mmCIF file of C-alpha atoms in Angstrom:
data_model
loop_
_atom_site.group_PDB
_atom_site.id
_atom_site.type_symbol
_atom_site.label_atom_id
_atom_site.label_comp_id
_atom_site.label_asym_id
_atom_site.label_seq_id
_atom_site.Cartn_x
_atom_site.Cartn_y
_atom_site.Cartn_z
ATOM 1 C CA UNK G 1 10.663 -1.227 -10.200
ATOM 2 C CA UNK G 2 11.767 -4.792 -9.512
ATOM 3 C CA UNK G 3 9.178 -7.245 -9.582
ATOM 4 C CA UNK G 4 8.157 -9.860 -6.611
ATOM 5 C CA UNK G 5 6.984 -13.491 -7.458
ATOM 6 C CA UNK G 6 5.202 -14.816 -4.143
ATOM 7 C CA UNK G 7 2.702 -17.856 -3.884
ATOM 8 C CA UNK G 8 -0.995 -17.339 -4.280
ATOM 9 C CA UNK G 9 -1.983 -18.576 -0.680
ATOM 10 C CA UNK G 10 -0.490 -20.716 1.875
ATOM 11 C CA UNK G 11 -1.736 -22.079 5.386
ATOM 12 C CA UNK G 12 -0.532 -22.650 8.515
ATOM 13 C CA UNK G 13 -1.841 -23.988 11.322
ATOM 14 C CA UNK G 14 -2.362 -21.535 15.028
ATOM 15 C CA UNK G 15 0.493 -21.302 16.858
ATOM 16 C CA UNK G 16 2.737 -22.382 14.522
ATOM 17 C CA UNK G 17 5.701 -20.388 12.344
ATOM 18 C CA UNK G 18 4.313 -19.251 9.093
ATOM 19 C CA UNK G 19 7.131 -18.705 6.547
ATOM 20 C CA UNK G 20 6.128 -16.579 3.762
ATOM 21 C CA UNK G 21 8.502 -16.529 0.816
ATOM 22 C CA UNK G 22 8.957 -14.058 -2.038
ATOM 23 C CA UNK G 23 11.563 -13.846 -4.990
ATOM 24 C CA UNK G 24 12.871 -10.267 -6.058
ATOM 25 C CA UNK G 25 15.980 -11.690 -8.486
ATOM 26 C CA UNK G 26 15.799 -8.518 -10.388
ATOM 27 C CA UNK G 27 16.437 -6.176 -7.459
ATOM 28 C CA UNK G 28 18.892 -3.058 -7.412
ATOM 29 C CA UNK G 29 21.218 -1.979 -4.994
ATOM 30 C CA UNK G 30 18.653 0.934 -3.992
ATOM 31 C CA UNK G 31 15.793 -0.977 -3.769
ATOM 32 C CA UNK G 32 14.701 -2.307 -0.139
ATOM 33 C CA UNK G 33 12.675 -4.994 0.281
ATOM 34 C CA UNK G 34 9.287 -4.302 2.557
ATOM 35 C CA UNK G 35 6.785 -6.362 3.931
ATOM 36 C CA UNK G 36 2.617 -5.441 4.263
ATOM 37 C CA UNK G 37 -0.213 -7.165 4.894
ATOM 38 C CA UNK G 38 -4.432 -6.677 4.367
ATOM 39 C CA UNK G 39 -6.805 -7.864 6.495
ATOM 40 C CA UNK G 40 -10.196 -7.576 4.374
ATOM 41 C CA UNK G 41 -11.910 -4.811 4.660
ATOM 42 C CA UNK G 42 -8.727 -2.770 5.936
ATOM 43 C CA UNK G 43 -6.387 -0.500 4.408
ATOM 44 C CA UNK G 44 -2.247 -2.173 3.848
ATOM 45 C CA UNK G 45 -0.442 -2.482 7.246
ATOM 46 C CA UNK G 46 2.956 -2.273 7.774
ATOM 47 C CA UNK G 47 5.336 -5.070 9.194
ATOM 48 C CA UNK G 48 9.013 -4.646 8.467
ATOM 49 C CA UNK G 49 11.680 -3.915 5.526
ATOM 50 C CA UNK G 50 15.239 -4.548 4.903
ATOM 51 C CA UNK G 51 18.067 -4.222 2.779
ATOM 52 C CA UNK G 52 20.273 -7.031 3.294
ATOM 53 C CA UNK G 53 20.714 -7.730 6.908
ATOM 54 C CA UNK G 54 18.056 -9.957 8.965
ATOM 55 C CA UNK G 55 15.523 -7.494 10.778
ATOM 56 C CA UNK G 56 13.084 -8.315 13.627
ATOM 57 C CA UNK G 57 10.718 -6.482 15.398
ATOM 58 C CA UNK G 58 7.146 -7.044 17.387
ATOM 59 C CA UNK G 59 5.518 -8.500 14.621
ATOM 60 C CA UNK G 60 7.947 -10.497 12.604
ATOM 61 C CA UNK G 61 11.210 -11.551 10.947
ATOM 62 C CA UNK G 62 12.789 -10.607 7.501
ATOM 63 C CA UNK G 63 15.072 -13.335 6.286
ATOM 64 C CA UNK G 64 17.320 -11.923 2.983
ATOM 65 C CA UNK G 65 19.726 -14.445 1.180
ATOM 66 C CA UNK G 66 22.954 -13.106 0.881
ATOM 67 C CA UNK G 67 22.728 -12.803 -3.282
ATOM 68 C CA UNK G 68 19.043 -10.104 -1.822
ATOM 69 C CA UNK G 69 17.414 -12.383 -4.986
ATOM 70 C CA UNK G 70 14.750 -13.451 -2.090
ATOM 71 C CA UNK G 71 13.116 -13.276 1.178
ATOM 72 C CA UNK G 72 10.914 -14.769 3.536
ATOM 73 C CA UNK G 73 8.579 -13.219 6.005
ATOM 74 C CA UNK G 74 8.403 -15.319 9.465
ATOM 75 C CA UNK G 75 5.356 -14.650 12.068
ATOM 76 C CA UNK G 76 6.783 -16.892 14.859
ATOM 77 C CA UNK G 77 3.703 -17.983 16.397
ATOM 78 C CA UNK G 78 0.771 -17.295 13.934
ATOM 79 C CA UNK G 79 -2.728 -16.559 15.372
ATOM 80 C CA UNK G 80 -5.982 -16.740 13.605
ATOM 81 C CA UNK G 81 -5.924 -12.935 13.302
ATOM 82 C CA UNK G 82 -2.823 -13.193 10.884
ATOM 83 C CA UNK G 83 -4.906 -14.435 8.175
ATOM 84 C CA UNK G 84 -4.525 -11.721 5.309
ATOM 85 C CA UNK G 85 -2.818 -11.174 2.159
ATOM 86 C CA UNK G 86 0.518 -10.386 2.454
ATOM 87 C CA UNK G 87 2.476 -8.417 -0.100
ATOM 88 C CA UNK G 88 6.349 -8.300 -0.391
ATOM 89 C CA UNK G 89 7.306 -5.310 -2.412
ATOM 90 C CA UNK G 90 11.138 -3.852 -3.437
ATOM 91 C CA UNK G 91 11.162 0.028 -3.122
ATOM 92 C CA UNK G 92 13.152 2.306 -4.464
ATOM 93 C CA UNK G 93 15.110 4.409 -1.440
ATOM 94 C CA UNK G 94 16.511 7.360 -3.595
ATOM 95 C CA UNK G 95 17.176 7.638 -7.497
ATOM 96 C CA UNK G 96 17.072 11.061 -7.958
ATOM 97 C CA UNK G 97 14.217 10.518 -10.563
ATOM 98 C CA UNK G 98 10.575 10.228 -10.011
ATOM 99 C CA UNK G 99 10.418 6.280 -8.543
ATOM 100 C CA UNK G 100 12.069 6.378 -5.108
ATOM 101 C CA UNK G 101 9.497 6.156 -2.470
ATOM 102 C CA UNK G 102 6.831 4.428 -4.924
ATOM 103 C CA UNK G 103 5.349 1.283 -3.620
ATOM 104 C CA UNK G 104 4.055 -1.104 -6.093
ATOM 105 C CA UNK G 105 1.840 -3.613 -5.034
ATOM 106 C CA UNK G 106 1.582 -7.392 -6.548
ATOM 107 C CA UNK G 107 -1.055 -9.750 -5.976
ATOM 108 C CA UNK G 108 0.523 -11.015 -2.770
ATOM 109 C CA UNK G 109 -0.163 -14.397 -0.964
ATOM 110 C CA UNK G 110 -3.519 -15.300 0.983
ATOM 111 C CA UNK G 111 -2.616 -16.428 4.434
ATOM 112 C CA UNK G 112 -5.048 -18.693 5.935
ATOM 113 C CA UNK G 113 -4.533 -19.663 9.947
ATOM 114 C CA UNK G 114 -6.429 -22.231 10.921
ATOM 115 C CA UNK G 115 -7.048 -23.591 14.371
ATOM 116 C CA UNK M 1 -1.249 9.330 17.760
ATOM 117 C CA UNK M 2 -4.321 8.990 14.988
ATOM 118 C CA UNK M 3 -3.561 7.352 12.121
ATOM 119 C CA UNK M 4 -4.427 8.280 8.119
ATOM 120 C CA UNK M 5 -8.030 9.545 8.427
ATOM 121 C CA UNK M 6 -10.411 8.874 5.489
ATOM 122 C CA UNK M 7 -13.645 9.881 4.634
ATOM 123 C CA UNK M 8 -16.509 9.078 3.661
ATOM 124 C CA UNK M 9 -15.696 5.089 4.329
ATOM 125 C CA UNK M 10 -18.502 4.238 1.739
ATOM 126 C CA UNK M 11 -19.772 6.310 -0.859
ATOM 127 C CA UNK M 12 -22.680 5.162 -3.647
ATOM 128 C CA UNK M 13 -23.042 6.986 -6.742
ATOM 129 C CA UNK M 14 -24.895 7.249 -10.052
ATOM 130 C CA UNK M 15 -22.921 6.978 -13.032
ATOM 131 C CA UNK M 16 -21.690 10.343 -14.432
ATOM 132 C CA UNK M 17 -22.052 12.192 -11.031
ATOM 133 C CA UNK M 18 -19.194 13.551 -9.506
ATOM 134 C CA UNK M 19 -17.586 12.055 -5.749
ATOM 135 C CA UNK M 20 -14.618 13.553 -3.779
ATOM 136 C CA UNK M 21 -12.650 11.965 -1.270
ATOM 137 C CA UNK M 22 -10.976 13.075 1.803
ATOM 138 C CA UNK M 23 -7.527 12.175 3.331
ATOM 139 C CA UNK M 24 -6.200 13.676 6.532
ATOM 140 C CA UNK M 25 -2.455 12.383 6.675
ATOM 141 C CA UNK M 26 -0.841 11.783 9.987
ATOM 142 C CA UNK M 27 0.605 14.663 11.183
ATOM 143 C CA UNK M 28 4.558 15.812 9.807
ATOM 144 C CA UNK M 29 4.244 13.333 7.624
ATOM 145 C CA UNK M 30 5.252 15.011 3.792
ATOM 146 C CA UNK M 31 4.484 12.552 1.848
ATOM 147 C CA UNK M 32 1.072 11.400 0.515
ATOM 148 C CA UNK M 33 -0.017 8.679 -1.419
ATOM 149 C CA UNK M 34 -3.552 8.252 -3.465
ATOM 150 C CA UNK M 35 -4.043 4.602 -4.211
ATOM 151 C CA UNK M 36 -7.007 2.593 -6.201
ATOM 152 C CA UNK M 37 -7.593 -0.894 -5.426
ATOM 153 C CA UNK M 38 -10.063 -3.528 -7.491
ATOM 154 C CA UNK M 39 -11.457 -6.377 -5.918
ATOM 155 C CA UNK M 40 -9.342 -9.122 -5.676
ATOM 156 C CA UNK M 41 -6.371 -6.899 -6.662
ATOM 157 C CA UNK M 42 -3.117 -5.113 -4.831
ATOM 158 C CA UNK M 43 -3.408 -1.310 -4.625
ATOM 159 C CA UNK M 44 -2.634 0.599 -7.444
ATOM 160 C CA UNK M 45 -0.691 4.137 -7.049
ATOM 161 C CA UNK M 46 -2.635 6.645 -8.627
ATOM 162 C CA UNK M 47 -0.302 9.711 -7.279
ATOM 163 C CA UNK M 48 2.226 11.056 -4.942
ATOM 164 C CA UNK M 49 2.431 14.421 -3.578
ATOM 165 C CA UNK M 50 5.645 15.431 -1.545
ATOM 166 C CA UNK M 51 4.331 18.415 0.372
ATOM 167 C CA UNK M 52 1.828 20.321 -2.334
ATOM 168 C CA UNK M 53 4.062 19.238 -5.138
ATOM 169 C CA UNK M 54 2.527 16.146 -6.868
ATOM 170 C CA UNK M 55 5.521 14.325 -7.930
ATOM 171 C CA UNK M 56 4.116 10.926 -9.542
ATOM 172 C CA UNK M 57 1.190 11.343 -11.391
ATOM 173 C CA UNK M 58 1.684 8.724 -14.705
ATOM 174 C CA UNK M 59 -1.245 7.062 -13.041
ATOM 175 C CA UNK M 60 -4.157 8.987 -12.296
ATOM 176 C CA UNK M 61 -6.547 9.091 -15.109
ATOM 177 C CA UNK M 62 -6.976 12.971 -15.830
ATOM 178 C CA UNK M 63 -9.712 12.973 -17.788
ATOM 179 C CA UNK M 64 -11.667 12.203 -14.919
ATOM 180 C CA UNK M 65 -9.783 12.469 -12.182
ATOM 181 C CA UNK M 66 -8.126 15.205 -10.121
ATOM 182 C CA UNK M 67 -6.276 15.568 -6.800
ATOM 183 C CA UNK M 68 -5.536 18.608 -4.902
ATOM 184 C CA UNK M 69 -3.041 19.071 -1.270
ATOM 185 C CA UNK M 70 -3.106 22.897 -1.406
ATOM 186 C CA UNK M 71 -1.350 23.547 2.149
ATOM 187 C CA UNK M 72 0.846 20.408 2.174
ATOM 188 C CA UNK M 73 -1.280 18.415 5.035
ATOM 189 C CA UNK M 74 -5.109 17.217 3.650
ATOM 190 C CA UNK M 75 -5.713 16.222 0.123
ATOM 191 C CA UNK M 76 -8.725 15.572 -1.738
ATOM 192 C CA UNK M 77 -9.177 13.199 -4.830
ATOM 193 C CA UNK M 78 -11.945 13.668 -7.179
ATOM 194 C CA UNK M 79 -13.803 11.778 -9.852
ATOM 195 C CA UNK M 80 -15.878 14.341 -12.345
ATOM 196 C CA UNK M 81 -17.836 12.424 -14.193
ATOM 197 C CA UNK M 82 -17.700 8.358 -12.651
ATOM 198 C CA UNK M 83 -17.732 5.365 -14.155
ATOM 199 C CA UNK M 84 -18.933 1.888 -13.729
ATOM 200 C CA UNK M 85 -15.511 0.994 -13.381
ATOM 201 C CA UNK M 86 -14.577 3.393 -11.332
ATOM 202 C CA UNK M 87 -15.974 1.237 -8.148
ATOM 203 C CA UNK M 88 -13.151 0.359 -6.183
ATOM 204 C CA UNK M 89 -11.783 0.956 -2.701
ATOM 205 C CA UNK M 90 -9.552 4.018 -2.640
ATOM 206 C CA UNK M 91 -7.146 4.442 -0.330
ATOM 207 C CA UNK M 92 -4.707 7.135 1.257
ATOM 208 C CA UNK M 93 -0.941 6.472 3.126
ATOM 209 C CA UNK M 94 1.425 8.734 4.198
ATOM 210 C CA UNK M 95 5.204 8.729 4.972
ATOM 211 C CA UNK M 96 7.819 11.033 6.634
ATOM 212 C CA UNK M 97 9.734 10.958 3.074
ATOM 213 C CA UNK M 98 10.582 7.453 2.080
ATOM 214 C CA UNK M 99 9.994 6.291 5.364
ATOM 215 C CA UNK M 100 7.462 3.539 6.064
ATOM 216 C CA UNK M 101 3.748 4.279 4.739
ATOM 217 C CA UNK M 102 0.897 3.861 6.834
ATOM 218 C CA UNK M 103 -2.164 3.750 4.889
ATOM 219 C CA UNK M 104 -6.308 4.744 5.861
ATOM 220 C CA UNK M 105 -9.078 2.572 5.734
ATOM 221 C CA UNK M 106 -9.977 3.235 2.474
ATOM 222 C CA UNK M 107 -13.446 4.942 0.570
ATOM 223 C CA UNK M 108 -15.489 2.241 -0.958
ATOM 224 C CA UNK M 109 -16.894 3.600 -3.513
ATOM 225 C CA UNK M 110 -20.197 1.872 -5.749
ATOM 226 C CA UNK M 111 -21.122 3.626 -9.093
ATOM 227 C CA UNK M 112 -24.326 2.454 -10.183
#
């Protein structure tokens, strides 16, 4: 599986855009790029994925570059229940083998809000 | 529409007794996913079932541990005997294929 690079932590202030970035410059044609988060003492949630086109939904926006080689996660207006660890993660759609579906975790970035 | 159902949500064990854990998957969803996460860590996959069939297994320590889905819908992980280092937060998810995965709450589990 490709590997993610993302920063240990970041902060952003309430109300504000936090932009959360994460590098993938290893990542294959079948692999999507997918977005969770943890808020302690909770089990992963899901917030979006994408292949190579922008995506936006209730939660947030997925930014791709055009070479896929990174991403960046965008809650438009954070609130103080954002704060979490986030974890950007490629996944492998279909490869006829054993991998496809598998979703390998990193260490992610701490997001604090703060007011 | 209930989500991935775990249980017990805390569990605390002597070393070298057994513990099971429980995972009720959201309904029609196939696919089911044991994962083992250490403090201060991501999850880990331990294994993957795709109906009963487990399909990725490379991870789960089978000395120890075992996993069962007989009918396709509930699983049930066990440890037989635990560990120190077994404590850790285990935690179930479950897709509709390679759709999205939603994940439980998670067992916290304490071997003393």
């Amino acid at each position: 599986d490709a590997k993610t690079t993302q920063p240990p932590s970041m902060d952003c202030a309430e109300g504000r855009a936090a932009n959360l970035p994460c590098n993938h410059s290893t990542i294959s044609g079948n692999e999507y790029v997918y977005w969770y988060r943890q808020i302690h003492s909770q089990g992963p949630q899901y917030i979006i994925h994408g292949l190579k086109n922008n995506e936006t939904n209730e939660m947030a926006s997925l930014i791709i570059t055009e070479d896929r080689k990174s991403s960046t996660l965008i809650l438009p207006h954070a609130t103080l229940r954002d704060t979490a660890v986030y974890y950007c993660i490629v996944r492998v759609i279909y490869d006829g083998g054993t991998s496809y579906g598998k979703l390998t975790f990193g260490q992610g970035t701490i997001l604090t809000v703060h007011p | 529409e209930a989500g991935v159902v775990q249980s017990p949500r805390y569990k605390i064990i002597e070393k070298k007794q057994p513990v099971a854990f429980w995972c009720n998957p959201i309904s029609g969803h196939n696919t089911l996913y044991w994962y083992r996460q250490n403090l201060g860590q991501g999850p880990e996959l331990l294994i993957r079932y795709e109906n009963e069939e487990a399909v990725d297994d490379s991870q789960l320590p089978k000395d120890r541990f075992s996993a069962e889905r007989l009918k396709g819908v509930d699983s049930t992980l066990k440890i037989q005997p635990a560990e120190l280092g077994d404590s850790a937060v285990y935690l179930c998810a479950s897709s509709f294929g390679n759709h999205e995965a939603f994940f439980g709450q998670g067992t916290r589990l304490t071997v003393v």
